[in-house]
mmCIF file of C-alpha atoms in Angstrom:
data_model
loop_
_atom_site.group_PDB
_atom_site.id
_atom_site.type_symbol
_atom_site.label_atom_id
_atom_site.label_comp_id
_atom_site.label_asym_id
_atom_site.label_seq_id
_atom_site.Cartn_x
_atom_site.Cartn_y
_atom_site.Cartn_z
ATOM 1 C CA UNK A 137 8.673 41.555 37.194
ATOM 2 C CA UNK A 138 7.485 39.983 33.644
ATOM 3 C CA UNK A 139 3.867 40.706 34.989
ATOM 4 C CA UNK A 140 4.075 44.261 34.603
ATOM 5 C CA UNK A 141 6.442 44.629 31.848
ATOM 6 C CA UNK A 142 4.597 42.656 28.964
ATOM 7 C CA UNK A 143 1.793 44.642 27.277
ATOM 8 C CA UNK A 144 1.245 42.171 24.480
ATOM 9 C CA UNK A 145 1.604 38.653 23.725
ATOM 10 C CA UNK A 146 1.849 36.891 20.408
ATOM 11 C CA UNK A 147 4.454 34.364 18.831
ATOM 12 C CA UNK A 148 7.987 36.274 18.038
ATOM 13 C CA UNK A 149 8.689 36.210 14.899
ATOM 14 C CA UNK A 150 11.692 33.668 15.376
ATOM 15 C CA UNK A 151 9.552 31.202 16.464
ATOM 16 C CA UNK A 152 6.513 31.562 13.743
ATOM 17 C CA UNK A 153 8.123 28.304 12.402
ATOM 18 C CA UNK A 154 6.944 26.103 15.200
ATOM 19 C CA UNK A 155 3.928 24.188 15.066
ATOM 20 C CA UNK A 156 3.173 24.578 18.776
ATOM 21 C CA UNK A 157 4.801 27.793 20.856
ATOM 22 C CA UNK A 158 4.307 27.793 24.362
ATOM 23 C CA UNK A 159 4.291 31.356 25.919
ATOM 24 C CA UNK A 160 6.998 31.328 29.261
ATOM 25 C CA UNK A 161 4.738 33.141 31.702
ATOM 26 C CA UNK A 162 2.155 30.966 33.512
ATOM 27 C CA UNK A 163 0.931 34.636 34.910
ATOM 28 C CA UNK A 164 -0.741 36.551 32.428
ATOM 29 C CA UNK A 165 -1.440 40.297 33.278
ATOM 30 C CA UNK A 166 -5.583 40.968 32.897
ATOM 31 C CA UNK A 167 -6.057 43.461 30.255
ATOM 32 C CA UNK A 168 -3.099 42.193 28.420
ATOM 33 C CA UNK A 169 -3.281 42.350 24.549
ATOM 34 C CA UNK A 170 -3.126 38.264 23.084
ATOM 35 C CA UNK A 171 -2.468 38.879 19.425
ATOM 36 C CA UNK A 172 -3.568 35.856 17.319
ATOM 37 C CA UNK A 173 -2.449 35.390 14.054
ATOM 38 C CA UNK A 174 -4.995 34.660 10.960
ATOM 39 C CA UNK A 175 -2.809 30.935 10.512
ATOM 40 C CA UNK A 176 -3.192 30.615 14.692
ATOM 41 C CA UNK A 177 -5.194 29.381 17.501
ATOM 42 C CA UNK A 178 -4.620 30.448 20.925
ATOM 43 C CA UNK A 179 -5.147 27.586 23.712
ATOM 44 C CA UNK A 180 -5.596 28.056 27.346
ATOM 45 C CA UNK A 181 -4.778 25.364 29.772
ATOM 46 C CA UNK A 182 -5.093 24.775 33.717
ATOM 47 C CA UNK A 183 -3.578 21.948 35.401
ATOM 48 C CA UNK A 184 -3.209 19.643 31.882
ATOM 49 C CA UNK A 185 -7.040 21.058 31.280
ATOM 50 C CA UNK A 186 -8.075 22.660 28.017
ATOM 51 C CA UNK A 187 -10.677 25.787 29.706
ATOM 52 C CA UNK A 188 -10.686 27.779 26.824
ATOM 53 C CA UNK A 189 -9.356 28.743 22.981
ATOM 54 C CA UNK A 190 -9.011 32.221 21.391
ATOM 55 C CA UNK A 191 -9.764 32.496 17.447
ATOM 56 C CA UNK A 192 -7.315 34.748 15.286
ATOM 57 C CA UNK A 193 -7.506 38.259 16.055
ATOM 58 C CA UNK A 194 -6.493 40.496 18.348
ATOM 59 C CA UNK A 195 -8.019 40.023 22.059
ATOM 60 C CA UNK A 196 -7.914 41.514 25.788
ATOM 61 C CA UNK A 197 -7.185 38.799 28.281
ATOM 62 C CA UNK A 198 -9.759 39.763 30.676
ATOM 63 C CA UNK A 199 -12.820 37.604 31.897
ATOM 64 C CA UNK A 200 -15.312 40.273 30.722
ATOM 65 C CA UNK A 201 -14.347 39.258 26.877
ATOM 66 C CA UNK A 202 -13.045 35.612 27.919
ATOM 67 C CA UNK A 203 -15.239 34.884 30.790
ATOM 68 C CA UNK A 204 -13.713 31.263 30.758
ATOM 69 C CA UNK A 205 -10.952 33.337 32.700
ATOM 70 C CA UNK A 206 -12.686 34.142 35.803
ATOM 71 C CA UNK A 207 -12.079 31.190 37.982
ATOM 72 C CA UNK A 208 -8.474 31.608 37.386
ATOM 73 C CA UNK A 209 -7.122 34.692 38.793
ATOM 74 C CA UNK A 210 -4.312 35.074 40.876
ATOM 75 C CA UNK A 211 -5.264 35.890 44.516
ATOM 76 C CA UNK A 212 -1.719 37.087 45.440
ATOM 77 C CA UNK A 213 -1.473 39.713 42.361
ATOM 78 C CA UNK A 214 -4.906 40.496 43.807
ATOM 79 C CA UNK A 215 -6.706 39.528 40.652
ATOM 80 C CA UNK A 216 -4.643 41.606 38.543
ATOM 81 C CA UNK A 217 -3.292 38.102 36.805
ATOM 82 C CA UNK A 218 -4.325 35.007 35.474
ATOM 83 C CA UNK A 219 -2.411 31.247 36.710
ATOM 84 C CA UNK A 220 -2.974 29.980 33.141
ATOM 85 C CA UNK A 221 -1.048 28.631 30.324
ATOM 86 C CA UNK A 222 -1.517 29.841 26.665
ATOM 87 C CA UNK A 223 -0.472 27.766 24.067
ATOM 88 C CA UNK A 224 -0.572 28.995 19.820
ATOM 89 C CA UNK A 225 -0.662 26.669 17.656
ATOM 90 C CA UNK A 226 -0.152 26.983 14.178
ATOM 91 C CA UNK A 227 -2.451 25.960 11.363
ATOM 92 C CA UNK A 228 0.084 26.697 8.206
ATOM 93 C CA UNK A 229 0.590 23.933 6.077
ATOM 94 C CA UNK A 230 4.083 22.169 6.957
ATOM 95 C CA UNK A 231 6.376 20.690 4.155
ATOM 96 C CA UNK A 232 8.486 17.568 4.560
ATOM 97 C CA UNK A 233 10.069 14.470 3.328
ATOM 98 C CA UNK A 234 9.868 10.795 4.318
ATOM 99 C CA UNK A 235 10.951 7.595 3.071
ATOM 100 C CA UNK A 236 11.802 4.121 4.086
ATOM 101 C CA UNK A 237 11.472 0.404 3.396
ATOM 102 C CA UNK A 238 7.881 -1.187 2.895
ATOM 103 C CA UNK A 239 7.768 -4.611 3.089
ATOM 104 C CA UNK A 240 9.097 -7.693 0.982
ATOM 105 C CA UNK A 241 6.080 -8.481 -1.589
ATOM 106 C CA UNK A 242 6.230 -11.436 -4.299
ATOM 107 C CA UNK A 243 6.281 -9.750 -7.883
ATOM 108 C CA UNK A 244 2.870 -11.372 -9.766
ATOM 109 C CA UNK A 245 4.917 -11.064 -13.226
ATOM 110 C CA UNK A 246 7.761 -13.277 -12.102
ATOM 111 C CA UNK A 247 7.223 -14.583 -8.732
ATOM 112 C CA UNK A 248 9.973 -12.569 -7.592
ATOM 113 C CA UNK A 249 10.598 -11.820 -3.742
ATOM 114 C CA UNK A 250 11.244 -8.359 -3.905
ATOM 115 C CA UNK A 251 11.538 -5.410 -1.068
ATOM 116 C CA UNK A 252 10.065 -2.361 -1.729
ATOM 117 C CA UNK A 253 11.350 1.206 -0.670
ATOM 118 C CA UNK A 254 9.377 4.617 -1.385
ATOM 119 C CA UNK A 255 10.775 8.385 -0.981
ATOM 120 C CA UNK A 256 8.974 11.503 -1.164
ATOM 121 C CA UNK A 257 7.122 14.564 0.293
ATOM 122 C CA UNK A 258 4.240 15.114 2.177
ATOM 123 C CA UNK A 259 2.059 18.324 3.239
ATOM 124 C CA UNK A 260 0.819 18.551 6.898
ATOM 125 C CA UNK A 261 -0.904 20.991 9.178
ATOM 126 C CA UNK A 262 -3.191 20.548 12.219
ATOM 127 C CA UNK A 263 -6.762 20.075 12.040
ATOM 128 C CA UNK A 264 -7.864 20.260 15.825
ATOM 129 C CA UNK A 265 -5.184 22.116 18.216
ATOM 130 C CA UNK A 266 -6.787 20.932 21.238
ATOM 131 C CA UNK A 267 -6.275 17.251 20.542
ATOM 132 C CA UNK A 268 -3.044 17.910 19.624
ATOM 133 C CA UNK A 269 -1.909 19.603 22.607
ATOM 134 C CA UNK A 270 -3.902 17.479 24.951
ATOM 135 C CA UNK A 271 -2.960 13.960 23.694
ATOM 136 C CA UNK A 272 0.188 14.237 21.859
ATOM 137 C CA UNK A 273 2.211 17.821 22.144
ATOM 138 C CA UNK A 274 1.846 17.399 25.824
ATOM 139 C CA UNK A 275 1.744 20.847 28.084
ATOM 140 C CA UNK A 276 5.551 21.891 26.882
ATOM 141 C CA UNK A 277 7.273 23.790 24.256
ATOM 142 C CA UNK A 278 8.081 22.078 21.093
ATOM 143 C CA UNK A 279 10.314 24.137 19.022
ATOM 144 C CA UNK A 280 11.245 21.388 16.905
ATOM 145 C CA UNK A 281 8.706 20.136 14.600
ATOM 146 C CA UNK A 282 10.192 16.836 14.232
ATOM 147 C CA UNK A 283 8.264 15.607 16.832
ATOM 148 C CA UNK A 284 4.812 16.093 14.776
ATOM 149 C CA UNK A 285 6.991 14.745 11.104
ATOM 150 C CA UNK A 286 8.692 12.120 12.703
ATOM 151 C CA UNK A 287 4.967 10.517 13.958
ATOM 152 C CA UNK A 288 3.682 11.660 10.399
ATOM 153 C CA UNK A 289 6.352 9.503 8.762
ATOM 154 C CA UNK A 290 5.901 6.538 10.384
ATOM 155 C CA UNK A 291 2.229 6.582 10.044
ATOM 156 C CA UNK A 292 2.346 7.878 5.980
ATOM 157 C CA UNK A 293 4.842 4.325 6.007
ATOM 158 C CA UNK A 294 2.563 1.901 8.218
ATOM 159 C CA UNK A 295 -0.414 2.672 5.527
ATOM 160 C CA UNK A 296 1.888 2.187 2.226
ATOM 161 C CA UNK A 297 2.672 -1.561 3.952
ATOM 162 C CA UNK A 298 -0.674 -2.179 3.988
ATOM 163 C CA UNK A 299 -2.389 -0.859 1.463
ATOM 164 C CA UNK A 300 -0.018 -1.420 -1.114
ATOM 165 C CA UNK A 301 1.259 -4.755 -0.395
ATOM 166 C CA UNK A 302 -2.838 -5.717 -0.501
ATOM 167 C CA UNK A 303 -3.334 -4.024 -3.967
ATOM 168 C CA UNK A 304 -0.193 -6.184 -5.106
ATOM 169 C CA UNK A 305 -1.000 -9.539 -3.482
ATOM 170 C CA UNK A 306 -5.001 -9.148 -4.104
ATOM 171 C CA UNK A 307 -5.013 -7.045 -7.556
ATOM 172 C CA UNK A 308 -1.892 -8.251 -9.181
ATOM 173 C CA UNK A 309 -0.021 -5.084 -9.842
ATOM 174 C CA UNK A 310 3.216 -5.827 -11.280
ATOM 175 C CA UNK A 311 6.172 -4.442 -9.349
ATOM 176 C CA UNK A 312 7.969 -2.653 -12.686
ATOM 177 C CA UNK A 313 4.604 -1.010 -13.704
ATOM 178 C CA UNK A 314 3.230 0.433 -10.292
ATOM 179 C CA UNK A 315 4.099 3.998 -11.763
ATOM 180 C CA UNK A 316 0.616 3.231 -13.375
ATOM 181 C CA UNK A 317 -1.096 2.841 -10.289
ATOM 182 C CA UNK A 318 0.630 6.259 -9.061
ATOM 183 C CA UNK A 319 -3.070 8.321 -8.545
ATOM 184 C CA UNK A 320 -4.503 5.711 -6.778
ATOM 185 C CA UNK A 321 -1.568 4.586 -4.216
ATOM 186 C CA UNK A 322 -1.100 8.304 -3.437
ATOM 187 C CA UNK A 323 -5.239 8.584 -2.968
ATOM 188 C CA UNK A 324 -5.397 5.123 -0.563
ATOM 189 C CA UNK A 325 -1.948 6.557 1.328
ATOM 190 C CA UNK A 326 -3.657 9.713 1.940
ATOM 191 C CA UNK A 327 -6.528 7.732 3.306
ATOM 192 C CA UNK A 328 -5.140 5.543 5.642
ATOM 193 C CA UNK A 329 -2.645 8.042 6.856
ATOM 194 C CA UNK A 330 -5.367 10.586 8.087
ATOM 195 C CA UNK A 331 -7.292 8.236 9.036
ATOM 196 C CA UNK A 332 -4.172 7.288 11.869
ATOM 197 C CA UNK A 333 -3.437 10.982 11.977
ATOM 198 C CA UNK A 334 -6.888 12.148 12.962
ATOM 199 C CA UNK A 335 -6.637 11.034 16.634
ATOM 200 C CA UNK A 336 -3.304 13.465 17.303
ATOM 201 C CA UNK A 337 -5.075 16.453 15.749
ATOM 202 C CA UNK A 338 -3.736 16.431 12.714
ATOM 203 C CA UNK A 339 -4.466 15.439 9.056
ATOM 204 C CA UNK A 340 -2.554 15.514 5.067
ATOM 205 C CA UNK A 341 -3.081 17.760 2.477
ATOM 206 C CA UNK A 342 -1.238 15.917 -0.112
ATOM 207 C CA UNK A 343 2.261 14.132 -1.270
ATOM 208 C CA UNK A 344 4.561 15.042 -4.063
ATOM 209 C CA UNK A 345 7.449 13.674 -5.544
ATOM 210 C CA UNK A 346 6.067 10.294 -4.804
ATOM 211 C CA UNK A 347 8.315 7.452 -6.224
ATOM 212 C CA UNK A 348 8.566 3.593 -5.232
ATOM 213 C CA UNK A 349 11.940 1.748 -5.930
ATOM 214 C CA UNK A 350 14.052 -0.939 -5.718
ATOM 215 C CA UNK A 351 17.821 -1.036 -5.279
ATOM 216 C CA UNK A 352 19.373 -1.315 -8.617
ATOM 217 C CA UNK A 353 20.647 -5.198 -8.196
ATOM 218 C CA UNK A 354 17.123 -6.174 -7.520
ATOM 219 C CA UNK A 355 15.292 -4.015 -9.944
ATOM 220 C CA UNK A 356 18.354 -5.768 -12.671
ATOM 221 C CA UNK A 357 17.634 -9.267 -12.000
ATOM 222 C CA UNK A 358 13.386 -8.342 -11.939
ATOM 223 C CA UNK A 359 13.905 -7.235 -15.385
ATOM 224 C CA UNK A 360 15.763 -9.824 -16.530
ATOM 225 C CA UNK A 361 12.611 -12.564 -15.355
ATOM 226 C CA UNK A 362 10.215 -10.405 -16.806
ATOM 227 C CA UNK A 363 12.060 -10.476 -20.617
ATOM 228 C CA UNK A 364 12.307 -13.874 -20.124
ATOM 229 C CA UNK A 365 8.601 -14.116 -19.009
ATOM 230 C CA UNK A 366 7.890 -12.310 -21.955
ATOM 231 C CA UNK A 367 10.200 -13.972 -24.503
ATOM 232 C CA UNK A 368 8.452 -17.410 -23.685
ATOM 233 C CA UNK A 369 5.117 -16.083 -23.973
ATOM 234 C CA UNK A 370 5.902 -15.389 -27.405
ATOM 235 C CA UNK A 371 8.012 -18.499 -28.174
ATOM 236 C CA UNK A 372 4.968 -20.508 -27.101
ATOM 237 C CA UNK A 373 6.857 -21.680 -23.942
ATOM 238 C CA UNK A 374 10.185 -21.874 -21.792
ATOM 239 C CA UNK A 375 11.066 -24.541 -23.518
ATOM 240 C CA UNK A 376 11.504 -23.089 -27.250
ATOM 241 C CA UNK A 377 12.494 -19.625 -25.451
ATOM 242 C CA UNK A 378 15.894 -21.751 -23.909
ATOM 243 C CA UNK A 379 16.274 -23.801 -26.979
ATOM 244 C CA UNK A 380 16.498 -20.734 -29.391
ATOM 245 C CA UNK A 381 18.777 -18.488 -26.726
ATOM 246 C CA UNK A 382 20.946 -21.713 -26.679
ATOM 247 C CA UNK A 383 21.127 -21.962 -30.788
ATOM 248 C CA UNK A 384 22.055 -17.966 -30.630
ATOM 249 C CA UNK A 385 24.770 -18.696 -27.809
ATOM 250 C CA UNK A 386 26.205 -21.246 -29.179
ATOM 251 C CA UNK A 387 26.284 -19.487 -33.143
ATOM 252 C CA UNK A 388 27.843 -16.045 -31.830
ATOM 253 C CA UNK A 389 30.481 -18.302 -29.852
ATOM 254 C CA UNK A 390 31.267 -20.092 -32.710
ATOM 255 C CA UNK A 391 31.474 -16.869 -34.705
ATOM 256 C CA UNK A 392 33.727 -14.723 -32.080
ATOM 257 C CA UNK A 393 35.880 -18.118 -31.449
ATOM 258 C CA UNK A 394 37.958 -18.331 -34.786
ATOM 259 C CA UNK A 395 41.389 -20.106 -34.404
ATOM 260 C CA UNK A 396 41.610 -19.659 -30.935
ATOM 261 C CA UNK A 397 38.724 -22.098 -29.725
ATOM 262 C CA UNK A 398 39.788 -25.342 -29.185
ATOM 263 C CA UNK A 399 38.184 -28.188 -30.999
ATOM 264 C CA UNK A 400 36.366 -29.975 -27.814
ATOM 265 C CA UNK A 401 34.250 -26.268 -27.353
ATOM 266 C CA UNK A 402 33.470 -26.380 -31.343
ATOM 267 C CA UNK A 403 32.188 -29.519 -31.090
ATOM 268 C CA UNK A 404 30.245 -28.736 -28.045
ATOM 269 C CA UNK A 405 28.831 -25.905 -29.705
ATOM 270 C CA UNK A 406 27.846 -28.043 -32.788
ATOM 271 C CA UNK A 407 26.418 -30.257 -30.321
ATOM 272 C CA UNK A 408 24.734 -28.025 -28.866
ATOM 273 C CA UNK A 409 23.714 -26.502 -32.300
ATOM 274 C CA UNK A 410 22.373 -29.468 -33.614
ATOM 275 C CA UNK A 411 19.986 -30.489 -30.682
ATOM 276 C CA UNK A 412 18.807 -26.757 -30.483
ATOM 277 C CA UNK A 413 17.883 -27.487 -34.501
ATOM 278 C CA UNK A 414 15.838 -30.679 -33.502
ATOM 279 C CA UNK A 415 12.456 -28.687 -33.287
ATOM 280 C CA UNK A 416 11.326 -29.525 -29.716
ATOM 281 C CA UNK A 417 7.804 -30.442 -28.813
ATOM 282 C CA UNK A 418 5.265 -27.302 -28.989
ATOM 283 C CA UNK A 419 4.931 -26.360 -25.723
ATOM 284 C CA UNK A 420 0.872 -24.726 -23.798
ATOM 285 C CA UNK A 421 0.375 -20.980 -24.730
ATOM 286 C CA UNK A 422 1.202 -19.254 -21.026
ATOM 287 C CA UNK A 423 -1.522 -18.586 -18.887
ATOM 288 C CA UNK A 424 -3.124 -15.226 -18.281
ATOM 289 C CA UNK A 425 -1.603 -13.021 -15.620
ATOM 290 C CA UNK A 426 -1.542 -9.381 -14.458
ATOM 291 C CA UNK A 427 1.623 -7.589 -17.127
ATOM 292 C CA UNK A 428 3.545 -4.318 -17.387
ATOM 293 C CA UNK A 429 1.029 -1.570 -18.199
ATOM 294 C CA UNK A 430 0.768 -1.653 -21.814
ATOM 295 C CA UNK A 431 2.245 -5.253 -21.584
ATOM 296 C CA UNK A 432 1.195 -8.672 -22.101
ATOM 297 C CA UNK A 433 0.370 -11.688 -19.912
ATOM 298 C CA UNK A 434 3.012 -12.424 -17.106
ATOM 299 C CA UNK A 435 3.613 -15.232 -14.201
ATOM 300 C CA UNK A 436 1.146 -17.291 -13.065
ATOM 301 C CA UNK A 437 0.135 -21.005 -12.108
ATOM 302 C CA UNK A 438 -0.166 -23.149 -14.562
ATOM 303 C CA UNK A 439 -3.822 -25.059 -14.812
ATOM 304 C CA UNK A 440 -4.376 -28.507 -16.277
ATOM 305 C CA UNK A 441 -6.467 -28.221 -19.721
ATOM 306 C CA UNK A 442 -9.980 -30.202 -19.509
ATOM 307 C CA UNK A 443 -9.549 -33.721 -21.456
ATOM 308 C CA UNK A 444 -11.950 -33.839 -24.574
ATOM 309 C CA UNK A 445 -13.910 -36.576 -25.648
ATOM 310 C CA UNK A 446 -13.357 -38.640 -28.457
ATOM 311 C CA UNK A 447 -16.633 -39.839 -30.368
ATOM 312 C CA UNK A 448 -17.367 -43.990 -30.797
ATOM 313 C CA UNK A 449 -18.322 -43.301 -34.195
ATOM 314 C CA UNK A 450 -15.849 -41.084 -36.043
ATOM 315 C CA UNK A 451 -12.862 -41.153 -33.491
ATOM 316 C CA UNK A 452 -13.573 -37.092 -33.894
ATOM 317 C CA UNK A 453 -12.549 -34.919 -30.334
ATOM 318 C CA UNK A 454 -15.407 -32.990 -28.758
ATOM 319 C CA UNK A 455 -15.210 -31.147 -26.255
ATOM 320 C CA UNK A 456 -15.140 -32.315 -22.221
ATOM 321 C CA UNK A 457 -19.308 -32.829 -21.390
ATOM 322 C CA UNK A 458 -20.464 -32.846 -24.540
ATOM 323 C CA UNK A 459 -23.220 -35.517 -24.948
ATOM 324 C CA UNK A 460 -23.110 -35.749 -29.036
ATOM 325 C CA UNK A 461 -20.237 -35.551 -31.353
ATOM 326 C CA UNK A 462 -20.034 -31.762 -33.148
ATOM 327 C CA UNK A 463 -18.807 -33.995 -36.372
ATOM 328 C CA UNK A 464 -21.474 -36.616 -36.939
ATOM 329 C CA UNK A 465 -24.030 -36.203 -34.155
ATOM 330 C CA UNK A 466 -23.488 -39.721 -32.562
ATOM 331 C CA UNK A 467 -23.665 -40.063 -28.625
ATOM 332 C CA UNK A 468 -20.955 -39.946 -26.902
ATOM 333 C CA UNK A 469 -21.926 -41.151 -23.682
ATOM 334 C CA UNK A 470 -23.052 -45.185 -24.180
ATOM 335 C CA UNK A 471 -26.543 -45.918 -23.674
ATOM 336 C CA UNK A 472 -27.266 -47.217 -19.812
ATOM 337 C CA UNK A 473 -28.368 -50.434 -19.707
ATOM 338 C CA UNK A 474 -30.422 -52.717 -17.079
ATOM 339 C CA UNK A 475 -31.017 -56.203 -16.202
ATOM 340 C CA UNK A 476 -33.963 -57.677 -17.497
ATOM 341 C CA UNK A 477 -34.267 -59.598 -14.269
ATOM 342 C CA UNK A 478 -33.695 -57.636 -11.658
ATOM 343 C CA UNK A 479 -33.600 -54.371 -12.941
ATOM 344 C CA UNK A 480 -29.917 -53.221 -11.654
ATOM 345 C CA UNK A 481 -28.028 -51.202 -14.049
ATOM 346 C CA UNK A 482 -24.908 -52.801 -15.935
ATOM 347 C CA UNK A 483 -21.502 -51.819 -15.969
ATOM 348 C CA UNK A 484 -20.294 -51.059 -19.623
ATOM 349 C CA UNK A 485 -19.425 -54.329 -21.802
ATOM 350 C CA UNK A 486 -20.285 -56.715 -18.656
ATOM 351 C CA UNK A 487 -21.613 -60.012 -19.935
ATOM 352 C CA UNK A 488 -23.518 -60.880 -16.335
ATOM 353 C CA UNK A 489 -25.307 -59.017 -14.357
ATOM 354 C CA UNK A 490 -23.199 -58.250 -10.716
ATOM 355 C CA UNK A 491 -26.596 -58.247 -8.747
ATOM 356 C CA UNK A 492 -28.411 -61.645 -9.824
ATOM 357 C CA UNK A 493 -25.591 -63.239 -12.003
ATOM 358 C CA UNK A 494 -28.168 -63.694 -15.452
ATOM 359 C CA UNK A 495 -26.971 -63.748 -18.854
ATOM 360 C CA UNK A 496 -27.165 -60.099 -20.271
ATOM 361 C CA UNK A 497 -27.368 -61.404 -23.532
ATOM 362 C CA UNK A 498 -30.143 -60.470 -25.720
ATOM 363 C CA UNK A 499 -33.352 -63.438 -25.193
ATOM 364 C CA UNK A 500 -33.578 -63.335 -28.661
ATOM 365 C CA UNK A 501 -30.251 -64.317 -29.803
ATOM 366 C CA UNK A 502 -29.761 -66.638 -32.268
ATOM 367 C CA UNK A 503 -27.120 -69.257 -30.695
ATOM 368 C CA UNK A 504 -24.293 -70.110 -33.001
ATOM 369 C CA UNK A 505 -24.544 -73.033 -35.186
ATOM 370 C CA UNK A 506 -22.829 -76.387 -33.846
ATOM 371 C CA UNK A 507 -19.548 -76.906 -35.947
#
């Protein structure tokens, strides 16, 4: 039998690998010598019940050094065994990649609908071998890891929807520039994923090799908007942006056409060429938006400019509230006037007053002379 044959017990070397190695025997000869390795921790379990743990080292299963054993010996080996299970679990740090699709964000420099995808490599290793085993390895051998990577992944890719589709709605990073943001997206992932990890037992160390992508169509056309978000900027708007790309169009067809253009496109092009000339209407300076790291201003809503004032006096703009012209000091708002009868106050330039129907004509005034 197994029981008498097996002296020691520790993980064989083929299976140092695993994260959690169950050992086959649920009898476990007393005296037997549990070797523990410094990156291990030895768990004993009854009936789905954590009763004990062993620490690395090398240790003598035998209630006198583990008295947590006592009330588990096996009457028909007359006490000469324990009915338990042992359990090592492995606290080396484990390498791996994951990757996937985010979410579909709207770019703040162009307004874009874009979907995000993000690659890379992550560093776990357990943090608390008895919640691990109790709520998530379950009381079997796992000698594939992919059980522990595959719930890491999926976790490390719920937080990165979350917290980085908030920083992009709620901060305005640009989609093209979030290599900028690298040191803090990896510091929030980190976060949020042992935050999730932390009730299986287990917990990050770090990523590497972090990137976040688009496919190549998508990360074409994004460029595209943003050069011609940035072109118009420095135009002064859209409008002299399309009028000058239209002048160039039309001037390099004109230029590559030669004989072989027909004379309806020529004349469409000098069309063309002569409204571009007409100098078109100055357009509003763009409005500020989150850019490009190192870049300028970028998409955003358009807001209405405040209508000035213009002064009685001087016909001089000042600007929206002001109560006195900034060129000759005149009021700008006209003096409020009353009724001298009933005291109600009088709409501006009304000859009678709306609440007792007198003349709001000075008393004093000298009545025109008869013709």
């Amino acid at each position: 039998m197994a029981l008498f044959r097996r002296e020691n017990i520790a993980v064989p070397d083929e299976r140092k690998d695993q994260i959690v190695y169950k050992w086959p025997d649920l009898q476990i000869r007393r005296f037997t010598k549990a070797i523990v390795a410094p990156d291990e921790v030895a768990v004993f379990l009854y009936q789905g019940q954590v009763i004990g743990t062993m620490p690395p080292g090398r240790h003598q299963v035998d209630a006198t050094e583990l008295p947590f054993l006592g009330m588990f010996k096996d009457m028909l080996t007359g006490g000469n065994a324990y009915r338990t299970e042992l359990y090592f679990v492995s606290s080396r740090e484990i390498r791996d990649r994951f990757g996937g699709r985010i979410d579909e964000v709207q770019d703040p420099q162009t307004g874009m609908l874009v979907t995000l995808r993000v690659f890379g490599d992550y560093v776990l290793k357990v943090t608390d071998p008895v919640t691990l085993i109790t709520k998530y390895g379950g009381t079997q051998d796992v000698p594939d890891n992919s059980k522990f990577t595959d719930l890491c992944d999926d976790l490390l890719l719920r937080s990165l929807r979350q917290d980085l589709t908030r920083n992009i709605v709620r901060n305005g990073w640009p989609v093209l520039g979030l290599s900028a943001y690298s040191d803090d997206i990896e510091k929030t992932t980190i976060e949020g994923g042992n935050a999730r990890l932390a009730d299986y037992g287990l917990g990050l160390v770090g990523l590497t090799n972090f990137v976040i992508s688009l496919d190549d169509e998508t990360e074409a056309e994004l460029r595209r908007l943003a050069k011609d978000t940035a072109y118009s900027r420095l135009a002064g708007g859209f409008q002299q942006y399309a009028a000058g790309e239209m002048a160039l169009g039309a001037g390099e067809g004109m230029a590559k056409g030669g004989s072989g253009v027909a004379g309806a496109f020529i004349g469409a092009g000098l069309g063309m060429g002569g409204a571009a000339a007409q100098p078109p209407p100055p357009g509003p300076p763009p409005p500020p938006a989150p850019g490009f790291a190192g870049g300028g201003a970028g998409y955003a809503t358009q807001q209405p400019a405040p209508a000035g004032v213009a002064c009685p006096s001087c016909q001089a703009q000042s600007a929206a509230g002001s109560k006195f012209c900034a060129s000759c000091g005149a009021a700008l708002a006209p003096a409020v006037r009353h009724c001298t009868q009933c005291g109600v106050e009088l709409p501006t330039g009304a000859k009678f007053c709306p609440g007792c129907g007198a003349s709001t004509a000075p008393a004093d005034a000298t009545p025109p002379a008869p013709a």
